[in-house]
Tab-separated table of N, CA and C in Angstrom:
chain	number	residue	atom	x	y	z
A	1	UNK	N	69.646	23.491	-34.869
A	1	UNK	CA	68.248	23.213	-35.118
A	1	UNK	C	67.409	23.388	-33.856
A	2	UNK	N	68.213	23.336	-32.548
A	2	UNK	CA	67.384	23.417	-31.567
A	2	UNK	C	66.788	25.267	-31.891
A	3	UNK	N	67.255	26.189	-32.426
A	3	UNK	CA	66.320	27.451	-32.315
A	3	UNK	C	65.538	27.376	-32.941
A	4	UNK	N	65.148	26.454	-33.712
A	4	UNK	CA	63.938	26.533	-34.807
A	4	UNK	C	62.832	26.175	-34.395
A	5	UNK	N	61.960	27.524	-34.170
A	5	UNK	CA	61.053	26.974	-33.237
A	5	UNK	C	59.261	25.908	-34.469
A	6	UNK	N	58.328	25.423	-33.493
A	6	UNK	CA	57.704	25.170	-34.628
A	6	UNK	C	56.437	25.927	-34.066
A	7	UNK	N	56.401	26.780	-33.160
A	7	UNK	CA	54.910	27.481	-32.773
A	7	UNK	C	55.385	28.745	-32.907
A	8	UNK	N	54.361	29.631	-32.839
A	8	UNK	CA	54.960	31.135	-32.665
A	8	UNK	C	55.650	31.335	-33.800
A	9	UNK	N	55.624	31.113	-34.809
A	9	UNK	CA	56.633	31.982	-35.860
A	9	UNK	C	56.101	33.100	-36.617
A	10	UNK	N	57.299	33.702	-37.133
A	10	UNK	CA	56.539	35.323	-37.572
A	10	UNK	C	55.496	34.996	-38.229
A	11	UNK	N	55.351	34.375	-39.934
A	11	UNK	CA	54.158	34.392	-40.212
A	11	UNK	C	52.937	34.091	-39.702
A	12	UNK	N	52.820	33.410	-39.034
A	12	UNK	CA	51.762	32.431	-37.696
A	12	UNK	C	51.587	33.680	-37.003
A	13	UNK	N	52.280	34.139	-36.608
A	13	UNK	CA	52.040	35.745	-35.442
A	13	UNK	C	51.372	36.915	-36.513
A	14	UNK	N	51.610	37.242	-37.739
A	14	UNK	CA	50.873	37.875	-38.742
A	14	UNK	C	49.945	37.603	-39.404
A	15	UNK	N	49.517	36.706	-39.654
A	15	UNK	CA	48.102	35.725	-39.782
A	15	UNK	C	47.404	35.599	-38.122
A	16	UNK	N	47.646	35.234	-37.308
A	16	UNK	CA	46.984	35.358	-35.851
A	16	UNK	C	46.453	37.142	-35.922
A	17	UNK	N	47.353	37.781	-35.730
A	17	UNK	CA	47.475	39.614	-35.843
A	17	UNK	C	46.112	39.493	-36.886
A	18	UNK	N	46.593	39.355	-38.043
A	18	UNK	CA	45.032	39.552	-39.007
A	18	UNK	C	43.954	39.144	-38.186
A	19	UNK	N	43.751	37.783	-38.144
A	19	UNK	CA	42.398	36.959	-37.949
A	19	UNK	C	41.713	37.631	-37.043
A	20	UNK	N	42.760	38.249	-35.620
A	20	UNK	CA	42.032	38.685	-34.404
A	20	UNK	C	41.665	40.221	-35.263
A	21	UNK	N	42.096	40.572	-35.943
A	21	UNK	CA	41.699	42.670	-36.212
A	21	UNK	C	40.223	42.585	-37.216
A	22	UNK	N	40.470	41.193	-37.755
A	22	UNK	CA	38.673	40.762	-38.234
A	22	UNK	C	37.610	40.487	-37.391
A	23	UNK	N	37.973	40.157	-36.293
A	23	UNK	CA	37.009	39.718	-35.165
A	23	UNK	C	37.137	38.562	-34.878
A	24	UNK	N	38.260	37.387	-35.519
A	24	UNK	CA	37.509	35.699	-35.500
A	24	UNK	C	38.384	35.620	-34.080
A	25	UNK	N	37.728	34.645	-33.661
A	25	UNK	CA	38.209	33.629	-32.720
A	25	UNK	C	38.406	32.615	-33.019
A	26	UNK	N	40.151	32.290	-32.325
A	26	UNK	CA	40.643	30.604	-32.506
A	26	UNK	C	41.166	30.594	-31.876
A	27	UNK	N	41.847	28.929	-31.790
A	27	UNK	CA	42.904	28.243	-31.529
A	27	UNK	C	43.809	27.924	-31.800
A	28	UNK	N	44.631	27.487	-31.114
A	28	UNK	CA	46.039	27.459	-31.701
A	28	UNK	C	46.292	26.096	-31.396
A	29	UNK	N	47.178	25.823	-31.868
A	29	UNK	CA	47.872	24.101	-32.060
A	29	UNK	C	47.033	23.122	-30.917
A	30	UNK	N	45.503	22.919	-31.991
A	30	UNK	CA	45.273	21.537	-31.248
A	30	UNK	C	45.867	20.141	-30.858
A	31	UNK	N	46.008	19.784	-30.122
A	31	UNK	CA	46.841	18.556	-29.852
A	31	UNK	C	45.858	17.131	-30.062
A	32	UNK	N	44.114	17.460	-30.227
A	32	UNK	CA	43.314	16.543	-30.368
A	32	UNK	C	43.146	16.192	-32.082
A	33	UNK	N	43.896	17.469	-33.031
A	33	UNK	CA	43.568	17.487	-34.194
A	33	UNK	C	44.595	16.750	-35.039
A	34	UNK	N	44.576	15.840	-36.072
A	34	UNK	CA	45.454	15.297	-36.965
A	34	UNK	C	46.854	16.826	-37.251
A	35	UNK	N	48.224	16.243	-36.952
A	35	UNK	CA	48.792	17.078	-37.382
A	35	UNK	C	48.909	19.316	-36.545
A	36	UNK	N	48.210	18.663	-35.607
A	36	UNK	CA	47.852	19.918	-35.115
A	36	UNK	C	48.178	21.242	-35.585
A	37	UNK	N	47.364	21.678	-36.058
A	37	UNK	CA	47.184	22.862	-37.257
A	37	UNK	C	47.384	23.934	-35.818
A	38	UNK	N	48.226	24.998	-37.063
A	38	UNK	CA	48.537	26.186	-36.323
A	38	UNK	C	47.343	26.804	-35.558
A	39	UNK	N	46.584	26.899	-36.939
A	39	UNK	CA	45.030	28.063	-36.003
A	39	UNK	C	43.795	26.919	-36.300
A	40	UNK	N	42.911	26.862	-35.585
A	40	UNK	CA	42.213	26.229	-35.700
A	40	UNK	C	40.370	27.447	-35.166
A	41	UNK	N	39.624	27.633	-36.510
A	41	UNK	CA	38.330	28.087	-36.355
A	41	UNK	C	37.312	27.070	-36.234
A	42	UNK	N	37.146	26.298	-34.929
A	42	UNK	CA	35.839	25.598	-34.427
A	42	UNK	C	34.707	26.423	-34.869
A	43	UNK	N	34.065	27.591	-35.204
A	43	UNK	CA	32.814	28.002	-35.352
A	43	UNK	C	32.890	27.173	-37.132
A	44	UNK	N	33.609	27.488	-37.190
A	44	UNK	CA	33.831	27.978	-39.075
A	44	UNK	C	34.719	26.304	-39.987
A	45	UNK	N	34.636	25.763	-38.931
A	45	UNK	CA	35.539	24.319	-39.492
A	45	UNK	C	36.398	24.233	-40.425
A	46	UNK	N	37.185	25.184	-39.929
A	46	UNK	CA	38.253	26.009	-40.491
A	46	UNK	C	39.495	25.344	-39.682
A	47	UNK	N	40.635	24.642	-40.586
A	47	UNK	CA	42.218	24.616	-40.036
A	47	UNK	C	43.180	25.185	-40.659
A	48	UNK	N	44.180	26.493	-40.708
A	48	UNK	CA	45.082	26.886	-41.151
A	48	UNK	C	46.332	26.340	-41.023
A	49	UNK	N	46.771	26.245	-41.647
A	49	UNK	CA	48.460	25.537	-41.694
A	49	UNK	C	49.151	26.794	-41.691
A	50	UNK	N	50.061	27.265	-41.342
A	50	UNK	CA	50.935	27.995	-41.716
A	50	UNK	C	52.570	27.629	-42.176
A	51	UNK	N	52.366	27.776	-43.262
A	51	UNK	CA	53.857	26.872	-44.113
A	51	UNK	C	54.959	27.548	-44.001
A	52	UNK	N	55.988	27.049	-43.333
A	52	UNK	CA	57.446	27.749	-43.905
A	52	UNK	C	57.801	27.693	-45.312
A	53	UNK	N	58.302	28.757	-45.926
A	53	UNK	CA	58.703	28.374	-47.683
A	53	UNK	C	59.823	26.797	-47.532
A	54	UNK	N	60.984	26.913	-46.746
A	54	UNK	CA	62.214	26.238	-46.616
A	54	UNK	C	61.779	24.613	-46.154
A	55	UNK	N	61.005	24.973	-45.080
A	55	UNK	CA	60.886	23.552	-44.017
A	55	UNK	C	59.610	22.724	-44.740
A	56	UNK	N	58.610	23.158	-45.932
A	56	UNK	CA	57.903	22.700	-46.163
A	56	UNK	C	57.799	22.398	-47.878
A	57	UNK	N	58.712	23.010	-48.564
A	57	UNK	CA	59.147	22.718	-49.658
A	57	UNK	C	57.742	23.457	-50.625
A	58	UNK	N	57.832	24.877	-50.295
A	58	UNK	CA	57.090	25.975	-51.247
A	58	UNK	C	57.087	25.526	-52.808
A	59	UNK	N	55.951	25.417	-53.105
A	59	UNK	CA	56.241	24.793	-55.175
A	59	UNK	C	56.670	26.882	-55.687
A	60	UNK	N	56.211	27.514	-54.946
A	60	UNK	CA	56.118	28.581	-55.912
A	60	UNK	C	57.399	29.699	-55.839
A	61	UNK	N	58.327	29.381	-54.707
A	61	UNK	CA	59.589	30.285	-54.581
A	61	UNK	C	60.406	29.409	-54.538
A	62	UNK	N	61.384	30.119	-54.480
A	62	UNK	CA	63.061	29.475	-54.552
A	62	UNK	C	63.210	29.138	-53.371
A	63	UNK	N	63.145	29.751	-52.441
A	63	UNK	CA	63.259	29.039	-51.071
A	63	UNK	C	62.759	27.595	-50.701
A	64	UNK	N	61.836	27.436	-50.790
A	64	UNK	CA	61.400	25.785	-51.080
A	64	UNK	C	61.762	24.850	-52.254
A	65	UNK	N	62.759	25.354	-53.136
A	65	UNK	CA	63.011	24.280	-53.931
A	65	UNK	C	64.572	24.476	-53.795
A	66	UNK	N	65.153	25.184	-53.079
A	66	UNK	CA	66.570	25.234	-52.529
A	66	UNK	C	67.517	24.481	-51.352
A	67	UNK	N	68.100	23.759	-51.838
A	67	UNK	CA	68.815	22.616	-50.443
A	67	UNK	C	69.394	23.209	-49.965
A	68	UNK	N	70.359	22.740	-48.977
A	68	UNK	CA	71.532	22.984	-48.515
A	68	UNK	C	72.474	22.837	-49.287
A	69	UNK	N	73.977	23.327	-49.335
A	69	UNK	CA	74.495	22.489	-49.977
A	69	UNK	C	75.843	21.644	-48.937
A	70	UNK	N	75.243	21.689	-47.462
A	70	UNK	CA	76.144	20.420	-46.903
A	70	UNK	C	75.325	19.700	-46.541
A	71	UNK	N	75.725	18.445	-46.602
A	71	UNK	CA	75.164	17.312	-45.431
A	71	UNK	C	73.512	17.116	-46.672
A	72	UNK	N	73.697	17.084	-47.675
A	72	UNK	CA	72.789	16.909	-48.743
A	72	UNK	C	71.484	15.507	-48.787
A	73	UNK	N	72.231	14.837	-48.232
A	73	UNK	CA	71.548	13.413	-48.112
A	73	UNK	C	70.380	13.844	-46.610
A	74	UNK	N	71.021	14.230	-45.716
A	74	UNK	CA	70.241	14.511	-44.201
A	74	UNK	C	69.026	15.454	-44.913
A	75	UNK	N	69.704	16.542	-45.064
A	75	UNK	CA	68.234	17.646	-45.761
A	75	UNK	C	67.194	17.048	-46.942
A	76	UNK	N	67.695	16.342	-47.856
A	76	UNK	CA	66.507	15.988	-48.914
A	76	UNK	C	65.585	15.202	-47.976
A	77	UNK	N	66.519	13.985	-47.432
A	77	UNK	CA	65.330	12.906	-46.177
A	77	UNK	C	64.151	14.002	-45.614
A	78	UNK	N	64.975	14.545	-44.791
A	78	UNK	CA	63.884	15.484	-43.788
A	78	UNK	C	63.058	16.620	-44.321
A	79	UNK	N	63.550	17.171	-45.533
A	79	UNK	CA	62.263	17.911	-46.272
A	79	UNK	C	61.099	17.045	-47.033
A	80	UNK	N	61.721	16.035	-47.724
A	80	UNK	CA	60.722	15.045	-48.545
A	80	UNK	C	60.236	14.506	-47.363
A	81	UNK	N	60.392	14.195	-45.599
A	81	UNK	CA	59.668	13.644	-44.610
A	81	UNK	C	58.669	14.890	-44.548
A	82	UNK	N	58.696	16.091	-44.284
A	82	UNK	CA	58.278	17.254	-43.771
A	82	UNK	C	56.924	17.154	-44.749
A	83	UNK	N	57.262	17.221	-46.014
A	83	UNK	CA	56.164	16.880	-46.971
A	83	UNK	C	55.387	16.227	-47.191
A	84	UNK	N	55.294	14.755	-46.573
A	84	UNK	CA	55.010	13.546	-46.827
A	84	UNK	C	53.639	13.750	-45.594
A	85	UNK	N	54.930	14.028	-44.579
A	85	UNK	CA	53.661	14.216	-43.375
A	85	UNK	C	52.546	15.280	-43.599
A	86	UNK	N	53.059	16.479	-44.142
A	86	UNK	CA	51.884	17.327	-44.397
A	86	UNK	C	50.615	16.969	-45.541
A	87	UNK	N	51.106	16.338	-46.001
A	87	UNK	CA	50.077	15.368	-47.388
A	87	UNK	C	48.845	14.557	-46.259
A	88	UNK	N	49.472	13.498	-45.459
A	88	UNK	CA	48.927	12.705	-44.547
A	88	UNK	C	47.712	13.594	-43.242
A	89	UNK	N	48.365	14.492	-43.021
A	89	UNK	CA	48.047	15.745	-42.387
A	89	UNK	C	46.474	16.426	-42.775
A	90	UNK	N	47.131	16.824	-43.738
A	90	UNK	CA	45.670	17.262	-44.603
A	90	UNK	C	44.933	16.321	-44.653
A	91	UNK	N	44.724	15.417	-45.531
A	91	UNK	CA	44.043	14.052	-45.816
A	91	UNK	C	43.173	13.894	-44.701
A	92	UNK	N	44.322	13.739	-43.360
A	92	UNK	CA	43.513	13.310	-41.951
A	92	UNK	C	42.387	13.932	-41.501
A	93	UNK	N	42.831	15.419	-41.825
A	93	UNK	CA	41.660	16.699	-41.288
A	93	UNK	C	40.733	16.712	-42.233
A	94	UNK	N	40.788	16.448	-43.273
A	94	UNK	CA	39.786	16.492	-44.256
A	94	UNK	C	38.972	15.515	-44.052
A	95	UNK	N	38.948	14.254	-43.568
A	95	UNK	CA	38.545	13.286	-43.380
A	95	UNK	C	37.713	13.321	-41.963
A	96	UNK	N	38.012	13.838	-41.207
A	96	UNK	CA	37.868	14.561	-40.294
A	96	UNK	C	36.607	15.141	-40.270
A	97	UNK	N	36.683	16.144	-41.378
A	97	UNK	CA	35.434	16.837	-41.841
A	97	UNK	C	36.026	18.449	-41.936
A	98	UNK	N	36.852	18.695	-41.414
A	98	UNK	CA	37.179	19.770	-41.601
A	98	UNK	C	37.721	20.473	-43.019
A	99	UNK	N	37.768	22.250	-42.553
A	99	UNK	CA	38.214	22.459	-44.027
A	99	UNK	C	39.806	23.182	-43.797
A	100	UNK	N	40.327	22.746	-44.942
A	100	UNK	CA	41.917	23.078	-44.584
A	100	UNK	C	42.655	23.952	-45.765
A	101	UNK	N	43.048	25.009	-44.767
A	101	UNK	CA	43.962	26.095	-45.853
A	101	UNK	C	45.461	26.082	-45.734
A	102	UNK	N	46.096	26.207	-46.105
A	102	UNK	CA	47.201	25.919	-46.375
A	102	UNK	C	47.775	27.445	-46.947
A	103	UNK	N	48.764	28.484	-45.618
A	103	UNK	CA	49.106	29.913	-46.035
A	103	UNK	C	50.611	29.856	-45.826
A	104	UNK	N	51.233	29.999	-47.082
A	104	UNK	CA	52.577	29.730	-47.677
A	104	UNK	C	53.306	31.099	-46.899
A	105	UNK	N	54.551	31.168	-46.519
A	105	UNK	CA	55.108	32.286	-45.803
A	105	UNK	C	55.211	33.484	-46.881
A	106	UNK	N	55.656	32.755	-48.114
A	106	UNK	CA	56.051	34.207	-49.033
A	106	UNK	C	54.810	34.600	-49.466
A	107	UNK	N	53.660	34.145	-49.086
A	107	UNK	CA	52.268	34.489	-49.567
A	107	UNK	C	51.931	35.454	-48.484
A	108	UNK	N	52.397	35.315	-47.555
A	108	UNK	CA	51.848	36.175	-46.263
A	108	UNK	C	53.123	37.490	-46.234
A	109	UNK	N	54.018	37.210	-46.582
A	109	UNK	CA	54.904	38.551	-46.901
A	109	UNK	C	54.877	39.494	-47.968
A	110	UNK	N	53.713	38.620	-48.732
A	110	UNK	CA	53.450	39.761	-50.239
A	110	UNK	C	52.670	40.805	-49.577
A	111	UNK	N	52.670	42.030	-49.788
A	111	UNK	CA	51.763	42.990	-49.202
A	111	UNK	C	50.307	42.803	-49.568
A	112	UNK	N	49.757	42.984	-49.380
A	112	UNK	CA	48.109	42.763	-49.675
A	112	UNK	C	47.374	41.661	-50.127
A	113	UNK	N	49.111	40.674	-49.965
A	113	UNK	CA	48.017	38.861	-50.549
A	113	UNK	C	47.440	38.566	-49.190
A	114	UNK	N	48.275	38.928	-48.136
A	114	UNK	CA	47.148	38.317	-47.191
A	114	UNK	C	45.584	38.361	-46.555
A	115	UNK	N	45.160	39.731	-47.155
A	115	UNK	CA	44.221	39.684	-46.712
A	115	UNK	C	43.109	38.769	-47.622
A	116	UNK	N	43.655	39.059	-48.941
A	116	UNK	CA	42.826	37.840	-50.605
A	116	UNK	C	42.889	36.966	-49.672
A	117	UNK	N	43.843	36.365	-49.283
A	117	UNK	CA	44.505	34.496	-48.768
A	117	UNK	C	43.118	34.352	-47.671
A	118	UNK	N	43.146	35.304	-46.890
A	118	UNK	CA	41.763	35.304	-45.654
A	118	UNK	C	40.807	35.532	-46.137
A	119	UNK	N	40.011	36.490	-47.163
A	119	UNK	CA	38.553	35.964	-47.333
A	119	UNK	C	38.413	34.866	-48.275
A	120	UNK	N	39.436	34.690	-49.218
A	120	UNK	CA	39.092	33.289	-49.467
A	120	UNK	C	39.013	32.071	-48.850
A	121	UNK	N	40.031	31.976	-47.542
A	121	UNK	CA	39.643	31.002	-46.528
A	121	UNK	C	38.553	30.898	-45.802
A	122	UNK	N	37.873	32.536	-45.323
A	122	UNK	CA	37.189	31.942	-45.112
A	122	UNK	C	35.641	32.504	-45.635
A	123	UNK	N	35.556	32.276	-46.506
A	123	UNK	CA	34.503	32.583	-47.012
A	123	UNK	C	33.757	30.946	-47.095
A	124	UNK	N	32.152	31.486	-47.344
A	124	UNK	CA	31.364	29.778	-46.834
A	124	UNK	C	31.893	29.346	-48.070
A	125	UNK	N	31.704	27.932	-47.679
A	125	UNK	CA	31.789	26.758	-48.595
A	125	UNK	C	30.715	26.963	-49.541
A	126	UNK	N	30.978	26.387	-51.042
A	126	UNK	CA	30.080	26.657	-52.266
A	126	UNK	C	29.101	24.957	-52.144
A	127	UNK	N	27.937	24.783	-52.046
A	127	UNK	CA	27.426	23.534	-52.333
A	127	UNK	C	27.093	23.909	-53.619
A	128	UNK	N	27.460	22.757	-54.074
A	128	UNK	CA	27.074	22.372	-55.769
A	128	UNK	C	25.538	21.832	-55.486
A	129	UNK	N	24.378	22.229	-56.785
A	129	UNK	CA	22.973	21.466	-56.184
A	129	UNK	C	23.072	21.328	-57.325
């Protein structure tokens, strides 16, 4: 477990790669922010998560709803923890005031979902009048 890194990972590096070939500017893992979100857009009050399918328990692939099958008791704890915190996570930043996207790995490996996944993030917020 020590190689598993939690910054820098491919999808995070292919979502970064996008954001900068659009023009945006960010940040990366605030340490002042709830949960410190991978990318962080201060103009745009914008926080991206970038989800592992495995480590974050994906609802929509097999990879996130797939255990181990040793040491069964250790892995359910620490994925249902992994989850729990990201619930709390969000909540925090939202509360916060910020707005929070949440980009699933197998969403960013589909060919052409990622760029949908980015203007819907960041496109302005809708006020209801």
């Amino acid at each position: 477990m020590a190689r598993v890194r939690s910054k820098n990972t491919e999808p995070e590096i292919v979502v970064r790669r996008a954001l900068h070939a659009r023009g945006y500017r960010f940040r990366l893992h605030r340490k002042d922010l709830p949960g410190k979100p991978d990318i962080v857009l201060p103009k745009h009050g914008l926080a991206i998560l970038v989800h592992g399918c495995f480590w974050h328990g994906c609802p929509r692939c097999d990879r996130g709803r797939r255990l181990p099958k040793t040491n069964v008791a250790f892995w359910s704890a620490k994925l249902t923890a992994n989850r729990e915190r990201d619930i709390r996570s969000t909540a925090a930043l939202e509360a916060a005031g910020w707005r929070v996207a949440v980009l699933w790995e197998c969403d960013i490996r589909t060919p052409g979902s990622l760029d949908g996944l980015l203007d819907a993030c960041l496109s302005p917020p809708r006020l209801c009048a």
